[in-house]
Tab-separated table of C-alpha atoms in Angstrom:
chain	number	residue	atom	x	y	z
A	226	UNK	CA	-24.188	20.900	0.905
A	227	UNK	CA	-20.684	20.455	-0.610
A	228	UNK	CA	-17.703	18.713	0.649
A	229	UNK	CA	-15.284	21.629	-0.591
A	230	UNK	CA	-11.127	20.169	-0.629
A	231	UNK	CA	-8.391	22.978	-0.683
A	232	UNK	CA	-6.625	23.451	-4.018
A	233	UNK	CA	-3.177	23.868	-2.090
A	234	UNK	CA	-3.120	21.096	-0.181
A	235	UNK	CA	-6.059	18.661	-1.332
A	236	UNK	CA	-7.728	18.622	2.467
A	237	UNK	CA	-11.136	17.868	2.826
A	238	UNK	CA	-13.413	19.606	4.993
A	239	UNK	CA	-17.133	19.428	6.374
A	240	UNK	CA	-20.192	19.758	4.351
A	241	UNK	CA	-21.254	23.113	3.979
A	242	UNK	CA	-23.393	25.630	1.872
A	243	UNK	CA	-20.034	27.869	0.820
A	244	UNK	CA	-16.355	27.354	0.780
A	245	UNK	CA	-14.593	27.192	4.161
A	246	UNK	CA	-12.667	31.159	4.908
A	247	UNK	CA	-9.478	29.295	4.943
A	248	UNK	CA	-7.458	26.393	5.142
A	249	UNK	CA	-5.924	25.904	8.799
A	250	UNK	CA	-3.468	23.251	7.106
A	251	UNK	CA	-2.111	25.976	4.457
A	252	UNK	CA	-2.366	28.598	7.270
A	253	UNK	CA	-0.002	26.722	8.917
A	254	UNK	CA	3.686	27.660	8.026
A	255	UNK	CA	4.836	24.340	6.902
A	256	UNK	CA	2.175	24.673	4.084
A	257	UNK	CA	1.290	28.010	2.024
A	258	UNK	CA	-1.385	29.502	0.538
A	259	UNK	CA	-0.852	30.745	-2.822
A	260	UNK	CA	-0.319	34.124	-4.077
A	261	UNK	CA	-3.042	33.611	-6.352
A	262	UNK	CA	-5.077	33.275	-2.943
A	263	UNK	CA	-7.036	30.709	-1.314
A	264	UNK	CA	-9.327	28.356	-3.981
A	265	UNK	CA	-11.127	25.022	-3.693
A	266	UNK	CA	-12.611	22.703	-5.459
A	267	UNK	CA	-15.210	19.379	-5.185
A	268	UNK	CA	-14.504	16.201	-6.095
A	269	UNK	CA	-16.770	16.497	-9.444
A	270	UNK	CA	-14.658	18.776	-10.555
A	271	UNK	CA	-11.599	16.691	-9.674
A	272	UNK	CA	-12.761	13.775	-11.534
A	273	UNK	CA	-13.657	15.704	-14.581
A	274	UNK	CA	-10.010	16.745	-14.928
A	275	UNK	CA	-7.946	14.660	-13.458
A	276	UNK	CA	-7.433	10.702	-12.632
A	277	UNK	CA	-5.095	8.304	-10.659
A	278	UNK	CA	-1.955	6.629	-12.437
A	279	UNK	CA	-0.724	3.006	-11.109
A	280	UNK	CA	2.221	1.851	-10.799
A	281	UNK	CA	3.879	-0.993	-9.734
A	282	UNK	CA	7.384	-0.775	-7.594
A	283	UNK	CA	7.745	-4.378	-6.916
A	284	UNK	CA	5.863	-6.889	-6.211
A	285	UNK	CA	3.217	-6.059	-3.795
A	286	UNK	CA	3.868	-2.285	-3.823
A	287	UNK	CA	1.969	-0.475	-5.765
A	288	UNK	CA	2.028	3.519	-5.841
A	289	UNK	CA	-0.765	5.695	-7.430
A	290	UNK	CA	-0.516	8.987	-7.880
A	291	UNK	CA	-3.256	11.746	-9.688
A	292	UNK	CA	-2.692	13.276	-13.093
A	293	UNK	CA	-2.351	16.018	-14.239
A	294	UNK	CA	-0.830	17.057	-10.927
A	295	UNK	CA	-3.144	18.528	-8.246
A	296	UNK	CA	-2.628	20.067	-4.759
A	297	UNK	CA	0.933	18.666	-3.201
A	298	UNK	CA	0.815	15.765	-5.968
A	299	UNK	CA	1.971	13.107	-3.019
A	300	UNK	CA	2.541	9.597	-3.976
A	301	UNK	CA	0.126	6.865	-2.342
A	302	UNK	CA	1.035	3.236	-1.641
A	303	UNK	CA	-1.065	-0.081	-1.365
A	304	UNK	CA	0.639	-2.687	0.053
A	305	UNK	CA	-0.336	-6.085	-0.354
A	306	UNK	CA	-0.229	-8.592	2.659
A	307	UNK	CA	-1.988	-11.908	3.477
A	308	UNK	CA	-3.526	-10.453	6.263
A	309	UNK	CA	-5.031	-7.535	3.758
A	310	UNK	CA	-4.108	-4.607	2.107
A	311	UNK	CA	-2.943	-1.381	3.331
A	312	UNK	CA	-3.080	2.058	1.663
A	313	UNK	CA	0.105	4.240	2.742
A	314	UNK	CA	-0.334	7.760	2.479
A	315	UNK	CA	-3.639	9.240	1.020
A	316	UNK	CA	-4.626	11.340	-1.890
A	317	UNK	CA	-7.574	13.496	-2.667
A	318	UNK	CA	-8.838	12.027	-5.702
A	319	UNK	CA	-10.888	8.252	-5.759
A	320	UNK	CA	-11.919	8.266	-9.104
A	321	UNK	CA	-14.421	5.520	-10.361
A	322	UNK	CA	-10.910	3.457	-11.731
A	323	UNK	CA	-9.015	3.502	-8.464
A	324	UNK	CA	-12.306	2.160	-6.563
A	325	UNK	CA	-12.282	-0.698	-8.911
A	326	UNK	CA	-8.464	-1.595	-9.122
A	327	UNK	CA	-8.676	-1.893	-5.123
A	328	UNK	CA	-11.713	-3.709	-4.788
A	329	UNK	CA	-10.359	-6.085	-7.467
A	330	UNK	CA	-7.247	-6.538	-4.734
A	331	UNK	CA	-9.262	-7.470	-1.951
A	332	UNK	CA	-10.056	-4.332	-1.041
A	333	UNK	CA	-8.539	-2.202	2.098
A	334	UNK	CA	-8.341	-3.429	5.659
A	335	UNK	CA	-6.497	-0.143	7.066
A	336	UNK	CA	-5.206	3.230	5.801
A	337	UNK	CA	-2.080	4.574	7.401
A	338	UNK	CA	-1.377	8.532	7.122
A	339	UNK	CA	2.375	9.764	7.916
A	340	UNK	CA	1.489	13.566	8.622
A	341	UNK	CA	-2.117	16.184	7.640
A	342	UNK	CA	-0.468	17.094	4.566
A	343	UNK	CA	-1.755	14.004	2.970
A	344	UNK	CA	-4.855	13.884	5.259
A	345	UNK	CA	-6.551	14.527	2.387
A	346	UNK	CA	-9.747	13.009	1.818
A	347	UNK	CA	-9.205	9.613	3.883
A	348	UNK	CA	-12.913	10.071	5.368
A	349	UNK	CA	-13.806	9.467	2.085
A	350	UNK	CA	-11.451	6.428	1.110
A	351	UNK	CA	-12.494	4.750	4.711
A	352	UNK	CA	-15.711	4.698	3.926
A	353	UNK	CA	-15.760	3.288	0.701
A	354	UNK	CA	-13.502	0.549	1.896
A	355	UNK	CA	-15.147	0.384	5.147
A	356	UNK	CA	-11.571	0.443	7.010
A	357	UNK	CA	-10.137	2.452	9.651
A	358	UNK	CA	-7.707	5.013	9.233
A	359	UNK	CA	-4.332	5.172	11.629
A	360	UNK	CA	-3.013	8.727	12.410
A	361	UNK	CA	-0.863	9.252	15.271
A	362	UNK	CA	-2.204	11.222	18.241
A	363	UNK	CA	0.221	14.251	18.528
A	364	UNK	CA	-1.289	15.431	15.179
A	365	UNK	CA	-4.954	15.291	16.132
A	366	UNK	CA	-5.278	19.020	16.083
A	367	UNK	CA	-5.014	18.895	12.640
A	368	UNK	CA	-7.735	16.798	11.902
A	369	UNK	CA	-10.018	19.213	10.637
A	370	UNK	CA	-13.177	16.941	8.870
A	371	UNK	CA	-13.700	14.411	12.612
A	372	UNK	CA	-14.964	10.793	11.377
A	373	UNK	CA	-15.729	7.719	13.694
A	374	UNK	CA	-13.185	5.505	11.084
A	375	UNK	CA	-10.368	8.000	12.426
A	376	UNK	CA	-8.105	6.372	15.252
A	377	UNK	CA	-5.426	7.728	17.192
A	378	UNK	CA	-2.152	5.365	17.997
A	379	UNK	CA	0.246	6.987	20.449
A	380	UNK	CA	3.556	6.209	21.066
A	381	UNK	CA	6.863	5.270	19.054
A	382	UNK	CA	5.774	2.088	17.256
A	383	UNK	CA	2.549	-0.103	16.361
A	384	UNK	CA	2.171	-3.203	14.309
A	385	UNK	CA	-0.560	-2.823	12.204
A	386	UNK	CA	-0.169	-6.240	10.423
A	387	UNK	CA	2.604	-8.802	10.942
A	388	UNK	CA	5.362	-7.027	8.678
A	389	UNK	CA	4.078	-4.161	8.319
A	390	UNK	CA	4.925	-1.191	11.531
A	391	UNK	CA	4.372	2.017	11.972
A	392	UNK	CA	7.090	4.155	13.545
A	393	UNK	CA	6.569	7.733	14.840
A	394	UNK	CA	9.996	9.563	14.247
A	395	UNK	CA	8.400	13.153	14.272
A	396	UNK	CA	10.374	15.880	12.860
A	397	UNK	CA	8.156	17.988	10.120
A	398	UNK	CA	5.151	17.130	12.321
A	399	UNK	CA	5.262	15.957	15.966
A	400	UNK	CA	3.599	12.648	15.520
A	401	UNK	CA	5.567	12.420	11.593
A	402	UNK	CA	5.529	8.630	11.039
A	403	UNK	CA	7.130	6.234	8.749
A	404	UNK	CA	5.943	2.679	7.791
A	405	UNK	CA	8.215	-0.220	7.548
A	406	UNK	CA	7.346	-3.055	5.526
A	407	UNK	CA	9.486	-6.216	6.466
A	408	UNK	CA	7.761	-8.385	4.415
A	409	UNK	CA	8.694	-7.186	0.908
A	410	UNK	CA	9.811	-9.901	-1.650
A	411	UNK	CA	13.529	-9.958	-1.698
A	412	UNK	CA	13.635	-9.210	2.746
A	413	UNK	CA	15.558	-6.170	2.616
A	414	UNK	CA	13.521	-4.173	4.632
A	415	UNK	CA	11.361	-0.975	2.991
A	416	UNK	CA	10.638	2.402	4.278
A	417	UNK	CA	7.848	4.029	3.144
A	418	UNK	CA	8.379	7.215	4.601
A	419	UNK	CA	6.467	10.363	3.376
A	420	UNK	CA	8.107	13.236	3.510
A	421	UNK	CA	9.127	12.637	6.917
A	422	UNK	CA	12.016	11.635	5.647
A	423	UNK	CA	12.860	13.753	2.267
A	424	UNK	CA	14.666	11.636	-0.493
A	425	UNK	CA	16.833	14.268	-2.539
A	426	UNK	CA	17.932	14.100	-6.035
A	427	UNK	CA	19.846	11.521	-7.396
A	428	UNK	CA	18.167	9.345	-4.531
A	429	UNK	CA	22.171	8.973	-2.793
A	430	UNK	CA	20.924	11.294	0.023
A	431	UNK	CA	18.242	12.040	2.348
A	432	UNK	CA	17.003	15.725	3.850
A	433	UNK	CA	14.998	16.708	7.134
A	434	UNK	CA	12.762	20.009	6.739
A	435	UNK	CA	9.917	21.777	9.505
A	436	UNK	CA	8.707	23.632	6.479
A	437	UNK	CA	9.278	22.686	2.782
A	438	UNK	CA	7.963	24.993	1.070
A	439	UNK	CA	9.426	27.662	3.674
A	440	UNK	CA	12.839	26.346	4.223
A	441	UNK	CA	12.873	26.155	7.704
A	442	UNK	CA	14.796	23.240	8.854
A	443	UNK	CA	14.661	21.174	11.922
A	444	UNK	CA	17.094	21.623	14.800
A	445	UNK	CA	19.572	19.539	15.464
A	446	UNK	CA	17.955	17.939	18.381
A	447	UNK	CA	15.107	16.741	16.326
A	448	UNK	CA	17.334	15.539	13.755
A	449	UNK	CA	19.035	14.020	16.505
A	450	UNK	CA	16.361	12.278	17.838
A	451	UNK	CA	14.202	11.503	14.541
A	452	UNK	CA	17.674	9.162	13.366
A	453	UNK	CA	18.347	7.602	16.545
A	454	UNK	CA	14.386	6.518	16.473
A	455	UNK	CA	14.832	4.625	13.062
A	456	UNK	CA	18.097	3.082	13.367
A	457	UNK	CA	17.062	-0.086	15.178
A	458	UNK	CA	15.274	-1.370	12.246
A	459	UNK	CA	16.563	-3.229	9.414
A	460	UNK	CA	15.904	-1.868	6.048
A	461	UNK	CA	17.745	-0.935	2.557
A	462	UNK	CA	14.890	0.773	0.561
A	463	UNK	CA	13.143	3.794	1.151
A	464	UNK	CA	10.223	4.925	-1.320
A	465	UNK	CA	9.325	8.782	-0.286
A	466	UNK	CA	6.445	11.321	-1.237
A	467	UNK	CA	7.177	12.035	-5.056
A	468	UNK	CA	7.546	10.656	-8.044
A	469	UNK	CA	11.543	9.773	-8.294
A	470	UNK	CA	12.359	9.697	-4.608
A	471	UNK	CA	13.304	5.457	-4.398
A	472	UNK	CA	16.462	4.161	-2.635
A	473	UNK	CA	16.825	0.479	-3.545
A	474	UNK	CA	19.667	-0.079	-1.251
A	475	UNK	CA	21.537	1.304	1.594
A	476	UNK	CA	18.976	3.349	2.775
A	477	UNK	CA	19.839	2.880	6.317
A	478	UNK	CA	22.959	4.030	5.716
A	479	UNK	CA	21.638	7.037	3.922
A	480	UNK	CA	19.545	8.597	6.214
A	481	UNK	CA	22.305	8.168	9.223
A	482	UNK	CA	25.034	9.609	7.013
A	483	UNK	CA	22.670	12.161	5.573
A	484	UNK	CA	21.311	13.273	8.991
A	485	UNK	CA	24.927	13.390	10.292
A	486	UNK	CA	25.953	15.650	7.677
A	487	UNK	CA	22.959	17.965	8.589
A	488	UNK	CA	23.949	18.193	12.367
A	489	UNK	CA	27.246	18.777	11.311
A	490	UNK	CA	26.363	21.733	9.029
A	491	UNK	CA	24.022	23.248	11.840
A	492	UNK	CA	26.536	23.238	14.486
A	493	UNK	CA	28.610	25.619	12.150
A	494	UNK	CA	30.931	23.045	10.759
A	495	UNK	CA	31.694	22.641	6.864
């Protein structure tokens, strides 16, 4: 029996003799499968060719990311805290290296997911850490690989740790959720948001999609809603889903100028 992960979008699924027909998260429209058609792979494979670069963003941020690029190529996070560490965001690769780097850091004491694109294989990363994972309940359907370490928040907010919240602003998914961490070193405030929240480039604005990869974008109601939802929180820095995508300050500012300028475009103005 295999574990077999989609090539597209890195998602796990259940053991199984053969590869899955298809991949209900690249099915979906705000994922794709490839012209080439659907592929998979196992994470033997993935290891062989691939491994996880570290990085650090500031002092107790660190972002990893797999190389050469596979599936979506999504950044993850660890956070640091004195009440543990958190991983942000998951990717499909846990190589031998990023097993040891984490347990060298204490370790994970929860794993925080902001939509299934990057549900990846956290089964696997929970149980090697022996942590739950935190996905919001309006996306449950999309869990397609069901694990006891798998819990469902509801809601707009929970405080996983003290500085550290999760906030559902939905959008590209319904339960799409940002973290804030509070606690960073210089107490500006950081958003680690996904793509829930898409940092374009040149990092002075911010973007708000359904579907990426199919250019569908949200309606104004959403985008509506999905700003007035972050706004009470204090924050300058936002860190998104790929490699460039870091606001160091104003961020705030950003994504209620940005989102603005979206409504404003969708109503017909110019």
């Amino acid at each position: 029996m295999t574990t077999y992960l989609c090539n597209a979008c890195g998602t796990a699924y259940p053991d199984s003799d053969n590869p899955p027909e298809a991949c209900k998260i690249c099915d979906d429209e705000r994922q794709y499968v490839p012209s080439s058609g659907q592929s998979w792979t196992e994470q033997n494979s993935l290891n062989k060719r691939h491994r996880n670069a570290w990085r650090l963003m500031e002092p107790g941020l660190f972002c990893l990311q797999t190389v050469p690029a596979f599936a979506i190529n999504q950044r993850a996070f660890l956070i640091t805290t004195p009440a543990g560490n958190i991983l942000w965001d998951c990717i499909a690769l846990l190589d031998n290296s990023t097993r040891e780097i984490i347990h060298s850091l204490g370790g994970l004491k929860a794993i925080a997911i902001s939509h299934p694109h990057y549900y990846t294989t956290m089964q696997d990363w929970a149980k090697e850490f022996d942590c739950p994972v935190y996905l919001h309940e309006s996306d449950k359907e999309w869990i397609v690989r069901p694990d006891s370490k798998l819990h469902l928040w509801q809601g707009r907010e929970m405080e996983l740790f003290p500085g550290c919240k999760l906030i559902c602003l939905g959008g590209h998914f319904a339960g799409g959720t940002v973290m804030l961490w509070s606690d960073d070193g210089d107490k500006k405030g950081v958003i680690l948001a996904g793509d829930i929240v898409q940092i374009t480039p040149g990092a002075h604005h911010v973007s708000f999609m359904w579907s990426y990869p199919n250019m569908l974008p949200l309606p104004i109601r959403q985008v509506k809603d999905l700003n007035e939802r972050i706004q009470p929180y204090c924050f300058e820095k936002i860190y998104g889903a790929f490699e460039g995508q870091d606001v160091l300050n104003n961020g705030k500012k950003i994504i209620s100028e940005s989102a603005g300028r979206y409504m404003q475009l969708l109503n017909g103005g110019d």
